[in-house]
Amino acid sequence: MASSTRVTFPNKFLPYLLLAPQLAITIVFFYWPASQAIRQSVLREDPFGLSTQFVGLGNFKRILSDPNYLNSLQVTVVFSIATAVIAMGFALMFAVMADKVIRGKGIYRTLMIWPYAVAPAIAGMLWLFLFNPSMGTFAYMIRSAGYNWDPLLNSGQAMLLVVAAAAWKQISYNFLFFVAGLQSIPKSLIEAAAIDGAGETKRFWTIVFPLLAPTTFFLLVVNTVYAFFDTFGIIHAVTGGGPGKATETLVYKVYNDGFVNLILGDSAAQSVILMVIVIGLTAIQFRYVERKVHYG
Amino acid sequence: MASVELTNVRKVYAGAVEAVKGVDIAIKDGALCVLVGPSGCGKSTLLRMIAGLESITDGTVKIDNKVVNDLGPAERDIAMVFQNYALYPHMKVYDNMAYGLRNRGMPKDQIDKRVREAAATLELTHLLERRPKELSGGQRQRVAMGRAIVRNPKVFLFDEPLSNLDAKLRGQMRVEIKNLQRQLGVTSVYVTHDQLEAMTLADILVVMNAGAVEQIGAPLDIYEKPASTFVASFIGAPPMNLIPVTSDGSGLILKDGTRIGAQGLAVTDKDAIIGFRPEDLEVATGTESHVGGLLLDLKVLGVEPVGAESYVYGIIGGERVVVRVAGRSVSQPDDHLRVIIPKEKLHLFGGNGKRL
């Protein structure tokens, strides 16, 4: 593109004025709370906020040696990887299949996108009702098939349920992007590959999938962040972090410690660590994964 | 090496749109057949049907005397060069060319040999490690050609391969494609909307219009004897001048009422069209005989000198015409010229546009 034709404003303050609304929002809703969290993380405060004491890295030391915290870290890793892989895998499969539909393409796509409009807590409730061991329709079917289904007691099944609910909700979003990604691949490339003797599966893995890499990479970042942060509502509605602490992710623990147990210092320290983890993850994704991505 | 034979090939899309209406074409082994026509005439659809990318509604397509209607594109042993080249953007030039061979399970050393040979033929050797986006338009075009020839297929299919290049490069590549095709002797079908490309490349030229073949033949035969006014106006630049006339039995009358002598012209239709190439007009000096030819009055509208020749735009009998004159023209706007169309250069078409 024409990079040489750059617009320059004669007025020195205009650019800053134009940026101001975005900057203001970022400062108020991100930097300010983030700095508050960092401040809180080095303080110890009683639940009523009457006395505050500076403890340095004490909060961090205690969290990192807490087996509950390490458990929650592990839960998060399992939950995030499973959610991202399942959500992206299914979305890709659906997108490829929807791409082949010729009649009623629009209807299929619209139907596929709907779940995205469902709020996380509602989605969670939906799955909870369907799979609740005492009244869920699917739970009944699973049990009549001879399988001992009880996510209220079985931690593996609880994890399965929250992963399914979280992935289900994200599939629509991923689907949308994969469909767009597939559409941006010129038909003639697929045809050329067909003439070149590549069967359908081979075409997918040697032509389509590599060309979808930018989309896949973008979704990987988005899904990771989603699994880390946006799944709070689902976990809260479905399992509440239980049974035991089997589905307590980092974000859920931040909420639990801060707003339920009112250990503000610990909660703040956890959110600072969480922030560092996500920044680190994204940096790694951009540094190492993006290198393998070919932008067309 | 193979012949290609189309028999009554039809394509009807859902909604009963007939894109190709019963086409018969026979292409001899090693010949280069050019399908030419305006956009939407069905030429690309026809090519894609030969390639197997488009289903055949009716009729048969034979490659090497074998009906291929039900074979997939990979099984027809063809190679295609696409308009946008369709190079795999994530693969290096080498892999682009090797892809088809790998899919067919050819041993590595043979693939390497073939790719390097093809690359040498097309002067691509120094580009083998590059990716398509690092290449210029002309180089990409070459890679697309290389990907086709490396497979050593029975038939080459070209879908407007030069239309994304600038005029100069297009002329150059045209010559290269022709030479390469001759050298390899591979039967080829080439689709274009550019009549100049069609004329210069074709061994056999197929002019298409609205899904049907208007005329098939050697390029110069078509130029000299167009079968219809459509062909006459499509082949040749500037196109043939066409002047509608009416006949009252004793002579021809132009649109503006001028009666013109038409000795020896057997026009039985009431409505007819006379046609003549821009280069076939002679300016009358008063002494030459024009027996059988037409003597007409031309009013000059303007002159376009393009160097080696000049185009004189004018009006004959209320119709705009263009005349090609060697060198510079001395005519000025509003000049009146007496011009002669020699009898043997005159084309006559009936009211339905078909040659009489």
Short mmCIF file of N, CA, C and O in Angstrom, two decimals, chain A residues 28-149:
data_model
loop_
_atom_site.label_atom_id
_atom_site.label_comp_id
_atom_site.label_asym_id
_atom_site.label_seq_id
_atom_site.Cartn_x
_atom_site.Cartn_y
_atom_site.Cartn_z
N VAL A 28 -9.03 5.24 32.42
CA VAL A 28 -10.03 5.08 33.47
C VAL A 28 -10.35 3.61 33.73
O VAL A 28 -10.44 3.17 34.88
N PHE A 29 -10.49 2.86 32.65
CA PHE A 29 -10.94 1.49 32.83
C PHE A 29 -9.84 0.44 32.84
O PHE A 29 -10.09 -0.72 33.12
N PHE A 30 -8.64 0.80 32.46
CA PHE A 30 -7.57 -0.18 32.54
C PHE A 30 -6.43 0.24 33.47
O PHE A 30 -6.15 -0.42 34.47
N TYR A 31 -5.77 1.37 33.14
CA TYR A 31 -4.58 1.71 33.90
C TYR A 31 -4.88 2.02 35.36
O TYR A 31 -4.15 1.64 36.26
N TRP A 32 -5.97 2.72 35.56
CA TRP A 32 -6.31 3.08 36.94
C TRP A 32 -6.59 1.83 37.79
O TRP A 32 -5.93 1.61 38.82
N PRO A 33 -7.53 0.97 37.38
CA PRO A 33 -7.76 -0.25 38.18
C PRO A 33 -6.51 -1.11 38.30
O PRO A 33 -6.24 -1.68 39.37
N ALA A 34 -5.74 -1.18 37.20
CA ALA A 34 -4.54 -2.01 37.24
C ALA A 34 -3.56 -1.47 38.26
O ALA A 34 -2.95 -2.22 39.05
N SER A 35 -3.41 -0.14 38.29
CA SER A 35 -2.46 0.43 39.26
C SER A 35 -2.99 0.25 40.68
O SER A 35 -2.23 0.02 41.62
N GLN A 36 -4.31 0.33 40.83
CA GLN A 36 -4.92 0.07 42.14
C GLN A 36 -4.62 -1.34 42.61
O GLN A 36 -4.30 -1.58 43.78
N ALA A 37 -4.74 -2.28 41.66
CA ALA A 37 -4.48 -3.68 42.00
C ALA A 37 -3.04 -3.86 42.44
O ALA A 37 -2.75 -4.56 43.43
N ILE A 38 -2.13 -3.21 41.70
CA ILE A 38 -0.72 -3.33 42.06
C ILE A 38 -0.48 -2.75 43.45
O ILE A 38 0.21 -3.32 44.29
N ARG A 39 -1.12 -1.60 43.74
CA ARG A 39 -0.97 -0.98 45.06
C ARG A 39 -1.51 -1.91 46.15
O ARG A 39 -0.83 -2.18 47.14
N GLN A 40 -2.71 -2.43 45.89
CA GLN A 40 -3.34 -3.34 46.87
C GLN A 40 -2.49 -4.56 47.15
O GLN A 40 -2.51 -5.10 48.25
N SER A 41 -1.80 -5.02 46.09
CA SER A 41 -1.10 -6.29 46.22
C SER A 41 0.07 -6.21 47.20
O SER A 41 0.58 -7.25 47.63
N VAL A 42 0.52 -5.01 47.52
CA VAL A 42 1.62 -4.90 48.48
C VAL A 42 1.13 -4.42 49.85
O VAL A 42 1.90 -4.06 50.73
N LEU A 43 -0.21 -4.41 50.00
CA LEU A 43 -0.77 -3.96 51.28
C LEU A 43 -1.52 -5.09 51.94
O LEU A 43 -1.99 -6.02 51.27
N ARG A 44 -1.67 -5.02 53.23
CA ARG A 44 -2.59 -5.93 53.91
C ARG A 44 -3.68 -5.08 54.56
O ARG A 44 -3.39 -4.11 55.24
N GLU A 45 -4.91 -5.46 54.31
CA GLU A 45 -6.02 -4.63 54.77
C GLU A 45 -7.02 -5.53 55.47
O GLU A 45 -7.23 -6.66 55.06
N ASP A 46 -7.66 -5.03 56.52
CA ASP A 46 -8.68 -5.85 57.15
C ASP A 46 -9.97 -5.74 56.34
O ASP A 46 -10.13 -4.81 55.56
N PRO A 47 -10.89 -6.72 56.49
CA PRO A 47 -12.10 -6.78 55.64
C PRO A 47 -12.91 -5.50 55.64
O PRO A 47 -13.64 -5.24 54.71
N PHE A 48 -12.79 -4.70 56.69
CA PHE A 48 -13.63 -3.50 56.76
C PHE A 48 -12.89 -2.27 56.25
O PHE A 48 -13.44 -1.19 56.20
N GLY A 49 -11.63 -2.44 55.86
CA GLY A 49 -10.87 -1.33 55.32
C GLY A 49 -10.49 -0.32 56.37
O GLY A 49 -10.23 0.83 56.08
N LEU A 50 -10.44 -0.74 57.62
CA LEU A 50 -10.15 0.21 58.70
C LEU A 50 -8.65 0.39 58.89
O LEU A 50 -8.18 1.47 59.20
N SER A 51 -7.89 -0.69 58.72
CA SER A 51 -6.44 -0.56 58.90
C SER A 51 -5.71 -1.16 57.69
O SER A 51 -6.12 -2.18 57.16
N THR A 52 -4.70 -0.46 57.29
CA THR A 52 -3.93 -0.90 56.13
C THR A 52 -2.46 -0.93 56.51
O THR A 52 -1.98 -0.04 57.20
N GLN A 53 -1.78 -1.98 56.03
CA GLN A 53 -0.39 -2.13 56.43
C GLN A 53 0.43 -2.52 55.21
O GLN A 53 0.00 -3.35 54.40
N PHE A 54 1.60 -1.91 55.04
CA PHE A 54 2.46 -2.26 53.92
C PHE A 54 3.21 -3.54 54.23
O PHE A 54 3.84 -3.65 55.27
N VAL A 55 3.09 -4.54 53.31
CA VAL A 55 3.77 -5.82 53.60
C VAL A 55 4.76 -6.22 52.51
O VAL A 55 5.24 -7.35 52.48
N GLY A 56 4.99 -5.31 51.55
CA GLY A 56 5.95 -5.64 50.49
C GLY A 56 5.46 -6.80 49.66
O GLY A 56 4.33 -6.84 49.21
N LEU A 57 6.37 -7.80 49.46
CA LEU A 57 5.99 -8.93 48.63
C LEU A 57 5.38 -10.07 49.43
O LEU A 57 5.24 -11.18 48.95
N GLY A 58 5.00 -9.77 50.64
CA GLY A 58 4.46 -10.79 51.52
C GLY A 58 3.27 -11.53 50.95
O GLY A 58 3.20 -12.76 51.02
N ASN A 59 2.34 -10.76 50.36
CA ASN A 59 1.17 -11.39 49.76
C ASN A 59 1.56 -12.40 48.68
O ASN A 59 1.02 -13.50 48.61
N PHE A 60 2.51 -11.98 47.84
CA PHE A 60 2.94 -12.85 46.75
C PHE A 60 3.56 -14.13 47.28
O PHE A 60 3.29 -15.21 46.78
N LYS A 61 4.41 -13.95 48.31
CA LYS A 61 5.09 -15.13 48.89
C LYS A 61 4.07 -16.12 49.41
O LYS A 61 4.18 -17.32 49.17
N ARG A 62 3.06 -15.59 50.09
CA ARG A 62 2.09 -16.50 50.68
C ARG A 62 1.27 -17.23 49.60
O ARG A 62 1.08 -18.43 49.67
N ILE A 63 0.85 -16.46 48.58
CA ILE A 63 0.05 -17.08 47.51
C ILE A 63 0.82 -18.19 46.83
O ILE A 63 0.32 -19.30 46.63
N LEU A 64 2.06 -17.86 46.46
CA LEU A 64 2.82 -18.82 45.65
C LEU A 64 3.18 -20.08 46.42
O LEU A 64 3.54 -21.09 45.82
N SER A 65 3.09 -20.02 47.74
CA SER A 65 3.38 -21.25 48.50
C SER A 65 2.08 -21.92 48.95
O SER A 65 2.10 -22.93 49.63
N ASP A 66 0.95 -21.35 48.51
CA ASP A 66 -0.35 -21.90 48.88
C ASP A 66 -0.74 -23.02 47.91
O ASP A 66 -0.87 -22.77 46.71
N PRO A 67 -0.90 -24.26 48.38
CA PRO A 67 -1.26 -25.36 47.47
C PRO A 67 -2.57 -25.10 46.73
O PRO A 67 -2.74 -25.52 45.60
N ASN A 68 -3.51 -24.38 47.36
CA ASN A 68 -4.76 -24.06 46.69
C ASN A 68 -4.53 -23.21 45.45
O ASN A 68 -5.18 -23.36 44.43
N TYR A 69 -3.56 -22.28 45.59
CA TYR A 69 -3.27 -21.40 44.45
C TYR A 69 -2.64 -22.20 43.31
O TYR A 69 -3.00 -22.05 42.15
N LEU A 70 -1.70 -23.08 43.68
CA LEU A 70 -1.04 -23.88 42.66
C LEU A 70 -2.04 -24.81 41.97
O LEU A 70 -1.97 -25.03 40.77
N ASN A 71 -2.98 -25.32 42.77
CA ASN A 71 -4.04 -26.14 42.19
C ASN A 71 -4.86 -25.35 41.18
O ASN A 71 -5.13 -25.81 40.08
N SER A 72 -5.18 -24.12 41.56
CA SER A 72 -5.99 -23.29 40.68
C SER A 72 -5.22 -22.95 39.40
O SER A 72 -5.81 -22.85 38.31
N LEU A 73 -3.92 -22.82 39.52
CA LEU A 73 -3.08 -22.58 38.35
C LEU A 73 -3.18 -23.76 37.38
O LEU A 73 -3.37 -23.61 36.18
N GLN A 74 -3.09 -24.94 37.97
CA GLN A 74 -3.16 -26.16 37.17
C GLN A 74 -4.53 -26.30 36.51
O GLN A 74 -4.65 -26.63 35.33
N VAL A 75 -5.57 -26.02 37.31
CA VAL A 75 -6.93 -26.08 36.77
C VAL A 75 -7.08 -25.14 35.58
O VAL A 75 -7.64 -25.49 34.54
N THR A 76 -6.50 -23.93 35.74
CA THR A 76 -6.61 -22.95 34.67
C THR A 76 -5.93 -23.44 33.40
O THR A 76 -6.46 -23.27 32.29
N VAL A 77 -4.74 -24.02 33.56
CA VAL A 77 -4.02 -24.51 32.38
C VAL A 77 -4.85 -25.56 31.66
O VAL A 77 -5.06 -25.48 30.44
N VAL A 78 -5.34 -26.53 32.41
CA VAL A 78 -6.14 -27.60 31.80
C VAL A 78 -7.38 -27.02 31.14
O VAL A 78 -7.69 -27.30 29.99
N PHE A 79 -8.07 -26.18 31.91
CA PHE A 79 -9.32 -25.59 31.42
C PHE A 79 -9.10 -24.76 30.15
O PHE A 79 -9.83 -24.89 29.17
N SER A 80 -8.06 -23.92 30.17
CA SER A 80 -7.83 -23.02 29.03
C SER A 80 -7.45 -23.79 27.78
O SER A 80 -7.98 -23.53 26.69
N ILE A 81 -6.51 -24.72 27.94
CA ILE A 81 -6.08 -25.48 26.76
C ILE A 81 -7.26 -26.26 26.18
O ILE A 81 -7.54 -26.21 24.98
N ALA A 82 -8.01 -26.94 27.07
CA ALA A 82 -9.14 -27.74 26.60
C ALA A 82 -10.19 -26.86 25.92
O ALA A 82 -10.66 -27.18 24.82
N THR A 83 -10.51 -25.74 26.57
CA THR A 83 -11.54 -24.86 26.00
C THR A 83 -11.10 -24.32 24.63
O THR A 83 -11.86 -24.38 23.66
N ALA A 84 -9.87 -23.81 24.56
CA ALA A 84 -9.40 -23.21 23.31
C ALA A 84 -9.34 -24.26 22.20
O ALA A 84 -9.81 -24.03 21.08
N VAL A 85 -8.80 -25.42 22.51
CA VAL A 85 -8.66 -26.47 21.49
C VAL A 85 -10.03 -26.94 21.01
O VAL A 85 -10.28 -27.03 19.80
N ILE A 86 -10.93 -27.20 21.95
CA ILE A 86 -12.25 -27.70 21.56
C ILE A 86 -13.03 -26.62 20.80
O ILE A 86 -13.59 -26.87 19.74
N ALA A 87 -13.01 -25.40 21.34
CA ALA A 87 -13.78 -24.32 20.69
C ALA A 87 -13.26 -24.08 19.28
O ALA A 87 -14.03 -23.91 18.34
N MET A 88 -11.94 -24.06 19.11
CA MET A 88 -11.38 -23.77 17.80
C MET A 88 -11.53 -24.96 16.86
O MET A 88 -11.82 -24.79 15.67
N GLY A 89 -11.34 -26.15 17.39
CA GLY A 89 -11.46 -27.35 16.56
C GLY A 89 -12.85 -27.50 15.98
O GLY A 89 -13.01 -27.66 14.77
N PHE A 90 -13.85 -27.40 16.85
CA PHE A 90 -15.22 -27.54 16.38
C PHE A 90 -15.59 -26.41 15.42
O PHE A 90 -16.23 -26.64 14.40
N ALA A 91 -15.17 -25.19 15.78
CA ALA A 91 -15.51 -24.04 14.93
C ALA A 91 -14.94 -24.23 13.53
O ALA A 91 -15.60 -23.99 12.53
N LEU A 92 -13.70 -24.70 13.47
CA LEU A 92 -13.05 -24.91 12.17
C LEU A 92 -13.81 -25.97 11.37
O LEU A 92 -14.08 -25.80 10.18
N MET A 93 -14.17 -27.03 12.08
CA MET A 93 -14.89 -28.11 11.40
C MET A 93 -16.23 -27.60 10.86
O MET A 93 -16.56 -27.83 9.69
N PHE A 94 -16.95 -26.88 11.70
CA PHE A 94 -18.25 -26.34 11.27
C PHE A 94 -18.07 -25.37 10.10
O PHE A 94 -18.86 -25.36 9.16
N ALA A 95 -17.04 -24.53 10.20
CA ALA A 95 -16.83 -23.53 9.15
C ALA A 95 -16.55 -24.20 7.82
O ALA A 95 -17.08 -23.81 6.78
N VAL A 96 -15.71 -25.24 7.85
CA VAL A 96 -15.39 -25.95 6.62
C VAL A 96 -16.63 -26.59 6.04
O VAL A 96 -16.89 -26.55 4.83
N MET A 97 -17.46 -27.15 6.93
CA MET A 97 -18.68 -27.79 6.45
C MET A 97 -19.67 -26.76 5.93
O MET A 97 -20.29 -26.96 4.88
N ALA A 98 -19.79 -25.64 6.64
CA ALA A 98 -20.74 -24.61 6.21
C ALA A 98 -20.30 -23.99 4.89
O ALA A 98 -21.11 -23.54 4.09
N ASP A 99 -18.99 -23.99 4.66
CA ASP A 99 -18.46 -23.42 3.44
C ASP A 99 -18.88 -24.24 2.22
O ASP A 99 -18.93 -23.74 1.11
N LYS A 100 -19.17 -25.51 2.45
CA LYS A 100 -19.54 -26.39 1.33
C LYS A 100 -21.02 -26.29 1.00
O LYS A 100 -21.44 -26.67 -0.09
N VAL A 101 -21.80 -25.82 1.97
CA VAL A 101 -23.23 -25.70 1.73
C VAL A 101 -23.46 -24.64 0.68
O VAL A 101 -22.86 -23.57 0.72
N ILE A 102 -24.29 -24.95 -0.30
CA ILE A 102 -24.55 -23.96 -1.34
C ILE A 102 -25.89 -23.29 -1.12
O ILE A 102 -26.00 -22.08 -1.10
N ARG A 103 -26.91 -24.09 -0.85
CA ARG A 103 -28.22 -23.50 -0.63
C ARG A 103 -28.42 -23.20 0.85
O ARG A 103 -28.04 -23.98 1.71
N GLY A 104 -28.99 -22.05 1.13
CA GLY A 104 -29.29 -21.70 2.50
C GLY A 104 -28.05 -21.42 3.33
O GLY A 104 -28.04 -21.64 4.54
N LYS A 105 -27.00 -20.96 2.67
CA LYS A 105 -25.74 -20.67 3.34
C LYS A 105 -25.94 -19.69 4.48
O LYS A 105 -25.45 -19.87 5.58
N GLY A 106 -26.70 -18.64 4.18
CA GLY A 106 -26.94 -17.57 5.15
C GLY A 106 -27.65 -18.08 6.40
O GLY A 106 -27.30 -17.70 7.52
N ILE A 107 -28.62 -18.97 6.20
CA ILE A 107 -29.39 -19.49 7.33
C ILE A 107 -28.48 -20.30 8.26
O ILE A 107 -28.47 -20.10 9.47
N TYR A 108 -27.68 -21.17 7.65
CA TYR A 108 -26.74 -21.97 8.45
C TYR A 108 -25.85 -21.07 9.29
O TYR A 108 -25.66 -21.27 10.48
N ARG A 109 -25.30 -20.07 8.62
CA ARG A 109 -24.36 -19.20 9.32
C ARG A 109 -25.04 -18.46 10.46
O ARG A 109 -24.50 -18.37 11.55
N THR A 110 -26.23 -17.94 10.18
CA THR A 110 -26.94 -17.21 11.22
C THR A 110 -27.19 -18.11 12.42
O THR A 110 -26.96 -17.72 13.57
N LEU A 111 -27.65 -19.31 12.15
CA LEU A 111 -27.94 -20.24 13.24
C LEU A 111 -26.68 -20.55 14.04
O LEU A 111 -26.71 -20.68 15.26
N MET A 112 -25.56 -20.66 13.32
CA MET A 112 -24.31 -21.00 13.98
C MET A 112 -23.81 -19.87 14.88
O MET A 112 -23.06 -20.09 15.81
N ILE A 113 -24.21 -18.65 14.53
CA ILE A 113 -23.67 -17.50 15.25
C ILE A 113 -24.49 -17.17 16.50
O ILE A 113 -24.00 -16.55 17.43
N TRP A 114 -25.71 -17.64 16.53
CA TRP A 114 -26.59 -17.31 17.65
C TRP A 114 -26.03 -17.54 19.05
O TRP A 114 -26.16 -16.67 19.91
N PRO A 115 -25.42 -18.68 19.33
CA PRO A 115 -24.99 -18.91 20.71
C PRO A 115 -24.10 -17.81 21.25
O PRO A 115 -24.03 -17.59 22.45
N TYR A 116 -23.43 -17.08 20.33
CA TYR A 116 -22.54 -16.02 20.78
C TYR A 116 -23.31 -14.91 21.49
O TYR A 116 -22.78 -14.20 22.33
N ALA A 117 -24.58 -14.79 21.12
CA ALA A 117 -25.39 -13.72 21.71
C ALA A 117 -25.90 -14.08 23.10
O ALA A 117 -26.51 -13.27 23.77
N VAL A 118 -25.65 -15.31 23.52
CA VAL A 118 -26.13 -15.74 24.85
C VAL A 118 -25.12 -15.28 25.91
O VAL A 118 -23.92 -15.51 25.77
N ALA A 119 -25.61 -14.65 26.96
CA ALA A 119 -24.72 -14.18 28.03
C ALA A 119 -24.09 -15.37 28.74
O ALA A 119 -24.72 -16.42 28.87
N PRO A 120 -22.83 -15.22 29.21
CA PRO A 120 -22.12 -16.34 29.83
C PRO A 120 -22.90 -17.01 30.95
O PRO A 120 -23.01 -18.23 31.00
N ALA A 121 -23.51 -16.21 31.83
CA ALA A 121 -24.22 -16.80 32.96
C ALA A 121 -25.42 -17.61 32.48
O ALA A 121 -25.71 -18.69 32.99
N ILE A 122 -26.11 -17.09 31.45
CA ILE A 122 -27.26 -17.80 30.90
C ILE A 122 -26.80 -19.11 30.26
O ILE A 122 -27.41 -20.16 30.45
N ALA A 123 -25.69 -19.02 29.51
CA ALA A 123 -25.15 -20.22 28.89
C ALA A 123 -24.83 -21.25 29.96
O ALA A 123 -25.14 -22.44 29.83
N GLY A 124 -24.25 -20.77 31.04
CA GLY A 124 -23.90 -21.66 32.14
C GLY A 124 -25.14 -22.32 32.73
O GLY A 124 -25.18 -23.53 32.94
N MET A 125 -26.19 -21.51 32.96
CA MET A 125 -27.43 -22.04 33.52
C MET A 125 -28.03 -23.11 32.60
O MET A 125 -28.50 -24.14 33.04
N LEU A 126 -27.96 -22.79 31.30
CA LEU A 126 -28.48 -23.71 30.29
C LEU A 126 -27.83 -25.08 30.42
O LEU A 126 -28.49 -26.12 30.48
N TRP A 127 -26.52 -25.05 30.49
CA TRP A 127 -25.78 -26.31 30.59
C TRP A 127 -26.02 -26.98 31.94
O TRP A 127 -26.08 -28.19 32.03
N LEU A 128 -26.15 -26.13 32.95
CA LEU A 128 -26.40 -26.66 34.29
C LEU A 128 -27.71 -27.43 34.31
O LEU A 128 -27.79 -28.56 34.80
N PHE A 129 -28.75 -26.81 33.74
CA PHE A 129 -30.07 -27.47 33.74
C PHE A 129 -30.05 -28.75 32.91
O PHE A 129 -30.63 -29.76 33.29
N LEU A 130 -29.36 -28.68 31.76
CA LEU A 130 -29.35 -29.85 30.88
C LEU A 130 -28.61 -31.02 31.51
O LEU A 130 -28.95 -32.18 31.31
N PHE A 131 -27.59 -30.70 32.31
CA PHE A 131 -26.72 -31.78 32.82
C PHE A 131 -26.79 -31.94 34.33
O PHE A 131 -26.01 -32.67 34.91
N ASN A 132 -27.72 -31.23 34.97
CA ASN A 132 -27.85 -31.39 36.41
C ASN A 132 -28.25 -32.84 36.72
O ASN A 132 -29.21 -33.36 36.17
N PRO A 133 -27.50 -33.49 37.64
CA PRO A 133 -27.74 -34.92 37.87
C PRO A 133 -29.17 -35.24 38.33
O PRO A 133 -29.69 -36.31 38.02
N SER A 134 -29.83 -34.31 39.02
CA SER A 134 -31.16 -34.68 39.52
C SER A 134 -32.29 -34.32 38.56
O SER A 134 -33.31 -34.98 38.53
N MET A 135 -32.10 -33.26 37.72
CA MET A 135 -33.22 -32.90 36.86
C MET A 135 -32.85 -32.68 35.40
O MET A 135 -33.73 -32.42 34.57
N GLY A 136 -31.56 -32.76 35.06
CA GLY A 136 -31.15 -32.48 33.69
C GLY A 136 -31.59 -33.53 32.68
O GLY A 136 -31.53 -34.73 32.95
N THR A 137 -32.04 -33.05 31.51
CA THR A 137 -32.49 -33.97 30.46
C THR A 137 -31.35 -34.85 29.97
O THR A 137 -31.48 -36.07 29.87
N PHE A 138 -30.24 -34.20 29.68
CA PHE A 138 -29.12 -34.98 29.16
C PHE A 138 -28.53 -35.88 30.23
O PHE A 138 -28.11 -37.00 29.95
N ALA A 139 -28.52 -35.35 31.46
CA ALA A 139 -28.01 -36.17 32.57
C ALA A 139 -28.82 -37.46 32.68
O ALA A 139 -28.26 -38.54 32.88
N TYR A 140 -30.13 -37.33 32.53
CA TYR A 140 -31.01 -38.49 32.59
C TYR A 140 -30.64 -39.48 31.48
O TYR A 140 -30.51 -40.69 31.72
N MET A 141 -30.44 -38.94 30.27
CA MET A 141 -30.10 -39.80 29.15
C MET A 141 -28.76 -40.49 29.37
O MET A 141 -28.60 -41.68 29.09
N ILE A 142 -27.79 -39.72 29.87
CA ILE A 142 -26.47 -40.32 30.11
C ILE A 142 -26.58 -41.43 31.15
O ILE A 142 -25.99 -42.50 31.00
N ARG A 143 -27.37 -41.16 32.20
CA ARG A 143 -27.48 -42.16 33.25
C ARG A 143 -28.24 -43.40 32.79
O ARG A 143 -27.90 -44.52 33.15
N SER A 144 -29.26 -43.16 31.94
CA SER A 144 -29.98 -44.36 31.45
C SER A 144 -29.10 -45.17 30.49
O SER A 144 -29.34 -46.34 30.26
N ALA A 145 -28.06 -44.52 29.95
CA ALA A 145 -27.12 -45.27 29.11
C ALA A 145 -26.14 -46.07 29.97
O ALA A 145 -25.22 -46.70 29.46
N GLY A 146 -26.30 -45.98 31.27
CA GLY A 146 -25.49 -46.79 32.16
C GLY A 146 -24.23 -46.11 32.65
O GLY A 146 -23.34 -46.73 33.20
N TYR A 147 -24.16 -44.80 32.45
CA TYR A 147 -22.96 -44.10 32.86
C TYR A 147 -23.25 -43.31 34.13
O TYR A 147 -24.28 -42.65 34.24
N ASN A 148 -22.35 -43.40 35.08
CA ASN A 148 -22.58 -42.74 36.35
C ASN A 148 -22.24 -41.25 36.28
O ASN A 148 -21.13 -40.83 36.54
N TRP A 149 -23.22 -40.46 35.91
CA TRP A 149 -23.00 -39.03 35.67
C TRP A 149 -23.34 -38.23 36.92
O TRP A 149 -24.48 -38.20 37.35
#
